[in-house]
Coordinates of C-alpha atoms and ligand atoms in Angstrom, one line a residue:
M1 CA -15.7 -70.1 49.3
G2 CA -19.4 -70.0 50.0
Y3 CA -20.1 -71.7 46.7
L4 CA -17.5 -74.4 47.5
R5 CA -19.1 -74.9 50.8
K6 CA -22.5 -75.3 49.2
L7 CA -21.1 -78.0 46.9
G8 CA -20.0 -79.9 50.0
F9 CA -16.3 -79.0 50.2
K10 CA -14.8 -78.3 53.7
V11 CA -14.2 -74.6 53.9
S12 CA -12.8 -72.7 56.9
S13 CA -15.5 -71.6 59.2
R14 CA -13.2 -68.9 60.6
V15 CA -13.7 -66.4 57.8
G16 CA -14.7 -62.8 58.5
Y17 CA -16.7 -60.8 56.0
F18 CA -16.8 -57.0 56.4
F19 CA -19.0 -54.5 54.6
P20 CA -19.2 -50.6 54.5
P21 CA -21.4 -48.9 57.1
A22 CA -25.1 -48.6 56.2
E23 CA -25.0 -44.8 56.1
S24 CA -22.5 -44.9 53.2
G25 CA -25.4 -46.2 51.1
N26 CA -23.2 -48.9 49.7
S27 CA -24.1 -51.8 51.9
E28 CA -26.7 -53.2 49.4
K29 CA -24.0 -53.5 46.7
F30 CA -21.9 -55.7 48.9
K31 CA -24.5 -58.3 49.8
V32 CA -23.0 -61.8 49.2
T33 CA -24.8 -65.1 48.9
H34 CA -23.8 -68.4 50.4
I35 CA -22.5 -66.9 53.7
D36 CA -21.6 -69.6 56.1
P37 CA -23.6 -69.1 59.3
L38 CA -20.4 -69.7 61.3
W39 CA -18.6 -66.8 59.5
F40 CA -18.1 -63.6 61.3
T41 CA -19.9 -60.7 59.6
G42 CA -19.8 -57.0 60.5
G43 CA -19.0 -53.5 59.3
F44 CA -15.4 -52.2 58.6
D45 CA -15.4 -50.9 62.2
S46 CA -15.5 -54.4 63.6
L47 CA -12.3 -55.6 61.9
G48 CA -10.3 -54.7 65.0
D49 CA -12.4 -56.9 67.2
Y50 CA -12.2 -59.8 64.7
I51 CA -8.4 -59.6 64.7
K52 CA -8.4 -59.5 68.5
S53 CA -10.5 -62.6 68.8
R54 CA -8.6 -64.5 66.1
T55 CA -5.4 -63.7 68.0
E56 CA -6.8 -64.9 71.2
D57 CA -8.2 -68.3 70.0
R58 CA -5.1 -69.0 67.8
E59 CA -3.6 -71.3 70.4
T60 CA -6.7 -73.5 70.5
L61 CA -6.4 -74.4 66.8
P62 CA -5.3 -77.9 65.8
Y63 CA -2.9 -76.3 63.3
E64 CA -0.5 -73.4 63.4
I65 CA -1.2 -70.0 61.8
D66 CA 1.1 -67.0 61.8
G67 CA -1.4 -64.3 60.6
L68 CA -4.5 -63.4 58.7
V69 CA -5.0 -62.3 55.1
I70 CA -7.3 -59.4 54.4
K71 CA -8.6 -59.2 50.8
V72 CA -11.1 -57.2 48.8
N73 CA -13.9 -59.6 48.0
E74 CA -15.2 -57.9 44.8
T75 CA -13.3 -59.2 41.7
D76 CA -14.0 -56.1 39.6
V77 CA -12.5 -53.9 42.4
R78 CA -9.4 -56.3 42.4
D79 CA -9.0 -55.8 38.7
F80 CA -9.3 -52.0 39.1
L81 CA -6.7 -51.9 41.9
G82 CA -4.2 -54.2 40.1
F83 CA -0.7 -55.1 41.2
T84 CA 2.5 -53.4 42.1
G85 CA 5.8 -54.9 41.0
H86 CA 5.5 -57.7 43.6
H87 CA 2.1 -57.8 45.4
P88 CA -1.6 -57.2 44.7
R89 CA -3.0 -53.9 45.9
W90 CA -6.2 -55.6 47.1
A91 CA -4.7 -58.0 49.6
I92 CA -2.5 -57.6 52.7
A93 CA -1.2 -59.9 55.3
Y94 CA -1.7 -59.2 59.0
K95 CA 1.1 -60.9 61.0
F96 CA 0.5 -61.8 64.6
E97 CA 3.1 -60.4 67.0
S98 CA 6.0 -62.9 67.4
P99 CA 6.3 -65.0 70.5
E100 CA 9.2 -64.0 72.6
G101 CA 11.4 -65.4 75.4
I102 CA 14.2 -64.1 77.6
T103 CA 17.6 -65.8 77.6
E104 CA 21.3 -65.2 78.1
V105 CA 24.0 -64.9 75.4
L106 CA 26.6 -67.5 76.3
D107 CA 29.0 -66.7 73.4
I108 CA 29.1 -65.3 69.9
D109 CA 30.6 -67.5 67.1
I110 CA 31.5 -66.5 63.6
Q111 CA 30.4 -68.4 60.5
V112 CA 32.2 -68.0 57.2
G113 CA 29.9 -68.6 54.2
R114 CA 30.8 -70.0 50.8
T115 CA 31.1 -66.4 49.4
G116 CA 33.4 -65.4 52.3
R117 CA 30.6 -63.5 54.1
I118 CA 31.1 -63.4 57.8
T119 CA 28.0 -63.9 60.0
P120 CA 28.1 -63.6 63.8
V121 CA 25.8 -66.1 65.6
A122 CA 24.8 -65.9 69.2
R123 CA 24.9 -69.1 71.2
V124 CA 22.2 -68.6 73.8
S125 CA 20.9 -70.7 76.8
P126 CA 18.3 -73.0 75.3
V127 CA 14.9 -71.2 75.5
S128 CA 11.5 -72.5 74.4
I129 CA 9.7 -70.1 72.1
G130 CA 6.5 -70.8 70.3
G131 CA 6.9 -74.6 70.6
S132 CA 10.6 -74.9 69.7
T133 CA 13.9 -74.7 71.5
I134 CA 16.2 -72.0 70.4
S135 CA 19.9 -72.1 71.1
N136 CA 21.5 -70.3 68.1
V137 CA 20.4 -66.9 66.8
T138 CA 21.9 -65.1 63.8
L139 CA 23.2 -61.6 64.5
H140 CA 23.6 -60.7 60.8
N141 CA 26.5 -58.2 61.0
Q142 CA 28.5 -55.8 63.2
E143 CA 26.0 -53.0 62.6
Y144 CA 23.2 -55.1 64.0
I145 CA 25.2 -55.9 67.1
N146 CA 26.1 -52.2 67.6
I147 CA 22.4 -51.2 67.4
L148 CA 21.5 -53.8 70.0
D149 CA 24.5 -52.7 72.1
L150 CA 25.0 -56.4 72.7
A151 CA 27.8 -58.1 74.7
V152 CA 28.5 -61.7 75.7
G153 CA 26.7 -62.4 79.0
D154 CA 23.8 -60.0 78.4
S155 CA 20.2 -61.1 78.9
V156 CA 18.2 -60.6 75.8
T157 CA 14.7 -61.0 74.4
V158 CA 14.6 -63.5 71.5
S159 CA 11.6 -63.6 69.2
K160 CA 10.6 -65.9 66.4
R161 CA 9.9 -63.5 63.6
G162 CA 7.2 -64.6 61.3
D163 CA 7.3 -67.4 63.7
V164 CA 10.2 -69.0 61.9
I165 CA 13.5 -67.2 62.2
P166 CA 14.8 -66.4 65.7
A167 CA 16.0 -62.9 66.2
V168 CA 17.5 -61.0 69.2
E169 CA 15.1 -58.1 69.8
R170 CA 16.8 -56.2 72.6
V171 CA 19.1 -56.4 75.6
V172 CA 17.0 -56.5 78.8
E173 CA 19.9 -56.6 81.3
K174 CA 23.6 -55.9 80.7
N175 CA 26.1 -58.5 82.0
E176 CA 27.7 -57.9 85.3
K177 CA 31.2 -59.1 84.2
G178 CA 31.9 -55.8 82.5
Y179 CA 32.0 -57.3 78.9
S180 CA 31.6 -54.5 76.4
V181 CA 29.9 -54.5 73.0
W182 CA 31.0 -57.5 71.0
K183 CA 33.4 -56.8 68.1
L184 CA 34.2 -58.9 65.0
P185 CA 37.8 -60.0 64.9
K186 CA 40.1 -58.3 62.3
S187 CA 40.9 -61.6 60.7
C188 CA 39.1 -64.7 59.4
P189 CA 38.7 -67.4 62.0
S190 CA 39.3 -70.1 59.4
C191 CA 42.3 -68.8 57.4
K192 CA 43.4 -65.7 59.3
A193 CA 43.2 -63.4 56.3
P194 CA 42.4 -59.8 57.3
L195 CA 38.6 -59.2 56.8
I196 CA 37.4 -56.6 54.4
V197 CA 34.1 -54.6 54.5
K198 CA 31.6 -54.6 51.6
G199 CA 28.3 -52.9 52.2
A200 CA 26.9 -53.9 55.6
H201 CA 29.0 -57.1 55.9
H202 CA 32.5 -58.2 56.5
F203 CA 34.1 -60.7 54.1
C204 CA 37.1 -63.0 54.1
P205 CA 38.8 -62.1 50.8
N206 CA 40.8 -65.3 50.6
N207 CA 39.3 -67.5 47.9
S208 CA 41.1 -70.6 49.1
C209 CA 39.9 -70.1 52.7
P210 CA 39.1 -73.7 54.0
A211 CA 35.7 -72.5 55.3
Q212 CA 34.7 -71.0 52.0
V213 CA 36.0 -74.0 50.0
K214 CA 33.9 -76.3 52.2
G215 CA 30.9 -74.1 51.8
R216 CA 31.3 -74.1 48.0
I217 CA 31.7 -77.9 47.8
F218 CA 28.7 -78.5 50.0
F219 CA 26.6 -76.1 47.8
F220 CA 27.9 -77.6 44.5
I221 CA 27.0 -81.3 45.4
A222 CA 23.6 -80.5 46.9
R223 CA 20.5 -82.1 45.6
N224 CA 19.0 -79.0 44.1
Q225 CA 22.3 -78.1 42.5
M226 CA 24.5 -80.7 40.7
D227 CA 22.7 -83.5 42.6
I228 CA 25.6 -86.0 42.6
D229 CA 24.4 -89.4 43.5
G230 CA 26.1 -91.0 46.5
F231 CA 27.9 -87.8 47.3
G232 CA 26.3 -86.6 50.6
P233 CA 27.6 -84.0 53.1
E234 CA 29.3 -86.7 55.2
T235 CA 31.3 -87.9 52.2
A236 CA 32.2 -84.3 51.3
E237 CA 33.3 -83.7 54.9
F238 CA 35.5 -86.8 54.9
L239 CA 37.1 -86.0 51.5
I240 CA 37.8 -82.4 52.5
N241 CA 39.2 -83.3 56.0
K242 CA 41.5 -85.9 54.4
G243 CA 42.7 -83.3 51.9
F244 CA 41.6 -85.4 48.9
V245 CA 39.3 -82.6 47.7
K246 CA 40.5 -79.0 48.0
D247 CA 38.0 -77.4 45.6
I248 CA 35.1 -78.2 43.3
A249 CA 37.2 -79.3 40.4
D250 CA 39.0 -81.9 42.6
I251 CA 35.7 -83.8 42.7
Y252 CA 36.3 -84.7 39.1
S253 CA 40.0 -85.5 39.3
F254 CA 40.1 -87.5 42.5
D255 CA 40.6 -91.3 42.0
Y256 CA 37.9 -92.7 44.2
S257 CA 39.4 -96.2 44.2
K258 CA 41.9 -94.7 46.8
L259 CA 39.1 -94.7 49.3
E260 CA 39.2 -98.5 49.5
G261 CA 39.9 -99.5 53.1
Y262 CA 38.6 -96.4 54.7
P263 CA 35.7 -97.1 57.1
G264 CA 32.4 -96.6 55.4
F265 CA 33.8 -97.0 51.9
G266 CA 33.1 -100.4 50.7
S267 CA 33.5 -101.3 47.0
K268 CA 29.7 -100.8 46.5
K269 CA 29.8 -97.3 48.0
I270 CA 32.9 -96.4 46.0
K271 CA 31.3 -97.6 42.8
L272 CA 28.1 -95.6 43.5
L273 CA 30.2 -92.5 44.2
S274 CA 32.4 -92.6 41.1
E275 CA 29.4 -93.3 38.9
G276 CA 27.5 -90.5 40.5
V277 CA 30.4 -88.1 39.8
K278 CA 30.7 -89.3 36.3
K279 CA 27.0 -88.9 35.6
S280 CA 27.0 -85.4 37.0
I281 CA 29.3 -84.3 34.2
T282 CA 26.4 -84.5 31.8
Q283 CA 24.4 -81.9 33.8
P284 CA 23.4 -79.0 31.4
Y285 CA 25.0 -75.6 31.6
R286 CA 21.8 -74.1 33.1
R287 CA 22.4 -76.3 36.1
V288 CA 26.2 -76.1 36.2
L289 CA 26.4 -72.2 36.2
P290 CA 24.2 -71.7 39.3
S291 CA 26.0 -74.5 41.1
L292 CA 29.3 -72.7 41.0
G293 CA 28.3 -70.6 43.9
I294 CA 29.2 -67.3 42.3
P295 CA 27.6 -64.5 44.3
E296 CA 24.2 -63.6 42.8
I297 CA 24.4 -66.1 40.0
G298 CA 21.6 -68.3 41.2
K299 CA 19.1 -70.3 39.1
K300 CA 17.0 -67.3 38.2
V301 CA 19.9 -65.1 37.0
A302 CA 21.5 -68.1 35.2
E303 CA 18.2 -68.7 33.4
L304 CA 17.9 -65.0 32.5
L305 CA 21.4 -65.0 31.0
I306 CA 20.7 -68.1 28.9
Q307 CA 17.4 -66.9 27.7
G308 CA 19.1 -63.5 27.0
G309 CA 21.5 -65.2 24.6
F310 CA 24.5 -65.8 26.8
R311 CA 24.5 -69.5 26.1
D312 CA 28.3 -69.9 26.4
V313 CA 30.3 -69.1 29.5
E314 CA 32.9 -67.5 27.2
D315 CA 30.2 -64.9 26.4
L316 CA 30.4 -63.9 30.1
F317 CA 34.2 -63.7 30.1
T318 CA 34.1 -61.6 27.0
I319 CA 31.6 -59.2 28.5
A320 CA 33.6 -59.0 31.7
E321 CA 36.8 -58.3 29.9
S322 CA 35.4 -55.4 27.8
G323 CA 33.3 -54.1 30.8
D324 CA 30.2 -54.2 28.5
R325 CA 27.5 -53.4 31.0
E326 CA 25.0 -52.5 28.4
S327 CA 24.6 -55.9 26.9
L328 CA 23.8 -57.3 30.3
L329 CA 21.4 -54.5 31.2
A330 CA 19.5 -55.2 27.9
I331 CA 18.3 -58.4 29.5
K332 CA 15.0 -57.8 31.2
G333 CA 15.4 -58.7 34.9
I334 CA 19.1 -57.9 35.1
G335 CA 19.8 -54.6 36.9
E336 CA 22.8 -52.4 37.6
R337 CA 23.8 -54.3 40.7
I338 CA 23.8 -57.8 39.1
A339 CA 25.5 -56.5 36.0
E340 CA 28.2 -55.0 38.1
I341 CA 28.7 -58.3 40.0
I342 CA 28.8 -60.4 36.8
I343 CA 31.5 -58.2 35.4
E344 CA 33.5 -58.3 38.6
E345 CA 33.1 -62.1 39.1
F346 CA 33.9 -63.1 35.6
S347 CA 37.0 -61.0 35.6
S348 CA 38.3 -62.6 38.7
D349 CA 41.2 -65.1 38.4
S350 CA 39.6 -67.6 40.8
V351 CA 36.4 -67.8 38.7
I352 CA 38.4 -68.1 35.5
A353 CA 40.6 -70.8 36.9
M354 CA 37.6 -72.8 38.4
V355 CA 35.7 -72.7 35.1
E356 CA 38.9 -73.7 33.2
K357 CA 39.4 -76.8 35.4
L358 CA 35.8 -77.9 35.3
K359 CA 35.8 -77.5 31.5
N360 CA 38.8 -79.7 31.3
A361 CA 36.9 -82.2 33.4
G362 CA 34.2 -82.3 30.7
L363 CA 31.4 -80.3 32.3
N364 CA 29.0 -78.4 30.1
F365 CA 29.6 -74.7 29.7
I366 CA 27.5 -74.2 26.6
E367 CA 23.7 -74.4 26.6
E368 CA 22.6 -76.0 23.3
E369 CA 20.9 -73.7 20.8
S370 CA 17.2 -73.3 21.5
S371 CA 15.4 -76.5 20.8
D372 CA 12.0 -77.4 22.2
L373 CA 13.7 -79.1 25.0
N374 CA 15.5 -76.0 26.3
D375 CA 12.3 -74.0 26.3
L376 CA 10.4 -76.4 28.4
L377 CA 9.6 -75.0 31.8
Q378 CA 11.4 -76.9 34.5
V379 CA 8.2 -77.7 36.4
F380 CA 9.5 -80.9 37.9
E381 CA 12.7 -79.4 39.2
G382 CA 13.8 -81.2 42.4
Q383 CA 11.1 -83.9 42.2
V384 CA 11.7 -87.6 42.2
W385 CA 9.2 -89.7 40.3
C386 CA 8.6 -93.4 40.3
I387 CA 6.5 -94.8 37.4
T388 CA 4.5 -98.0 37.5
G389 CA 1.9 -99.7 35.4
S390 CA 1.2 -99.0 31.7
F391 CA -0.1 -96.0 29.9
E392 CA -2.1 -95.5 26.7
N393 CA -0.1 -92.5 25.5
F394 CA 3.3 -93.5 26.9
K395 CA 4.4 -96.9 25.3
P396 CA 6.8 -98.0 26.7
R397 CA 6.3 -96.2 29.9
T398 CA 9.9 -95.0 29.9
L399 CA 8.6 -92.3 27.5
A400 CA 6.7 -90.8 30.4
G401 CA 10.0 -90.8 32.4
E402 CA 11.7 -88.9 29.5
E403 CA 9.1 -86.2 29.7
I404 CA 9.7 -85.8 33.4
V405 CA 13.4 -85.6 33.0
K406 CA 13.1 -83.0 30.2
R407 CA 11.2 -80.9 32.7
G408 CA 13.9 -81.1 35.4
G409 CA 12.6 -84.1 37.3
R410 CA 14.3 -87.4 38.2
T411 CA 13.0 -90.9 37.9
V412 CA 13.7 -93.9 40.0
S413 CA 12.7 -97.6 39.6
A414 CA 11.5 -98.1 43.1
V415 CA 9.8 -96.0 45.7
T416 CA 12.2 -94.8 48.5
G417 CA 12.0 -92.2 51.2
K418 CA 13.3 -89.7 48.6
T419 CA 10.5 -90.3 46.1
T420 CA 8.2 -87.3 45.8
H421 CA 5.7 -88.6 43.2
L422 CA 4.3 -91.9 42.1
L423 CA 2.8 -92.1 38.6
A424 CA 0.6 -95.1 38.5
G425 CA -0.8 -96.4 35.3
E426 CA -3.2 -99.3 34.6
S427 CA -2.7 -102.6 36.3
S428 CA 0.0 -101.3 38.6
Ligands
ZN1 ZN1 39.0 -67.1 55.5

């Protein structure tokens, strides 16, 4: 950082540099050059003071920070310490204490997720914490509520953990109305099926539960999943509420011309919608599989399965039928728990039926044998590029667009609010 500063880059002047005490005989070794005169320097014993002063002047900064990072400065020591499975041994984050506020729990609602998972959510009197107004706080599960000993009407302390996610920390005053600790109902609020317990959470076991179906459809059409043009959440909501679409597969069998005459569905919108749906049929298997919303089969696991040779969904059904855990465990990155879930899910009638329907609709359930294309890292995933001007190495410039698409990106012909990148060539 000192070197960058010397070159003229703007570098934070709020850095602290700490060295071992002189009596250790080591301080000479840790002399650094290019120290900014504004930087704090001191021995290890002054680290506490530094953290205290940074915590105090945090509010005066023109940008938000949620903590400090403490790192070993010597690169050879970093090499020596190395990494654990997920973090370096030579760096650690210091998080500031979360800002808190006191409010009252007005009610506790229940959300049913796309996998049937039940999440209680506290509706609280709007309270301002760390610059934003909080009125909903997740309570995770029954166990969490029991530990808090929480009832409707209680006054609670709410914090923004990591300064992002609001959490109920503790009850500060019990309600005076005599409400006792809140309990989850025995049945699903959406479909009335009796709830079951799996691990720490309650689940609605009914696969055709309206709340789950809605969640699955919303997940499936989303931009980072199947990315169906013209098919936004409002359209989905409308189609579900009208009963036109009852599950993912219905998206492909519904006759969109029937929407003619409904408010908001002009012929242009209908054309866009049905073309978007048609186009999404060509999405590759590596995108279809994680879009199905099968628990734990996200993009990462889908990619591991494909790279591990499971290029056809039928491979997964075969494995599930024979209970062949070993073949799954042979894939690096797939552990006991995921293997168990894959076998359970791909044995379930609902997953079998869903895949069957989508296959009939023409969706891809086989990833083509490894060609160069399949091995390209999807570095432009979720990005929208607009290309303009001309290029020496991409003639015509649509060749540049093809390279972007191969790597997971999308191209558009004009810049809109959704465009994330502009690639400008000569005379553009
Ligand atoms: Zn339900």
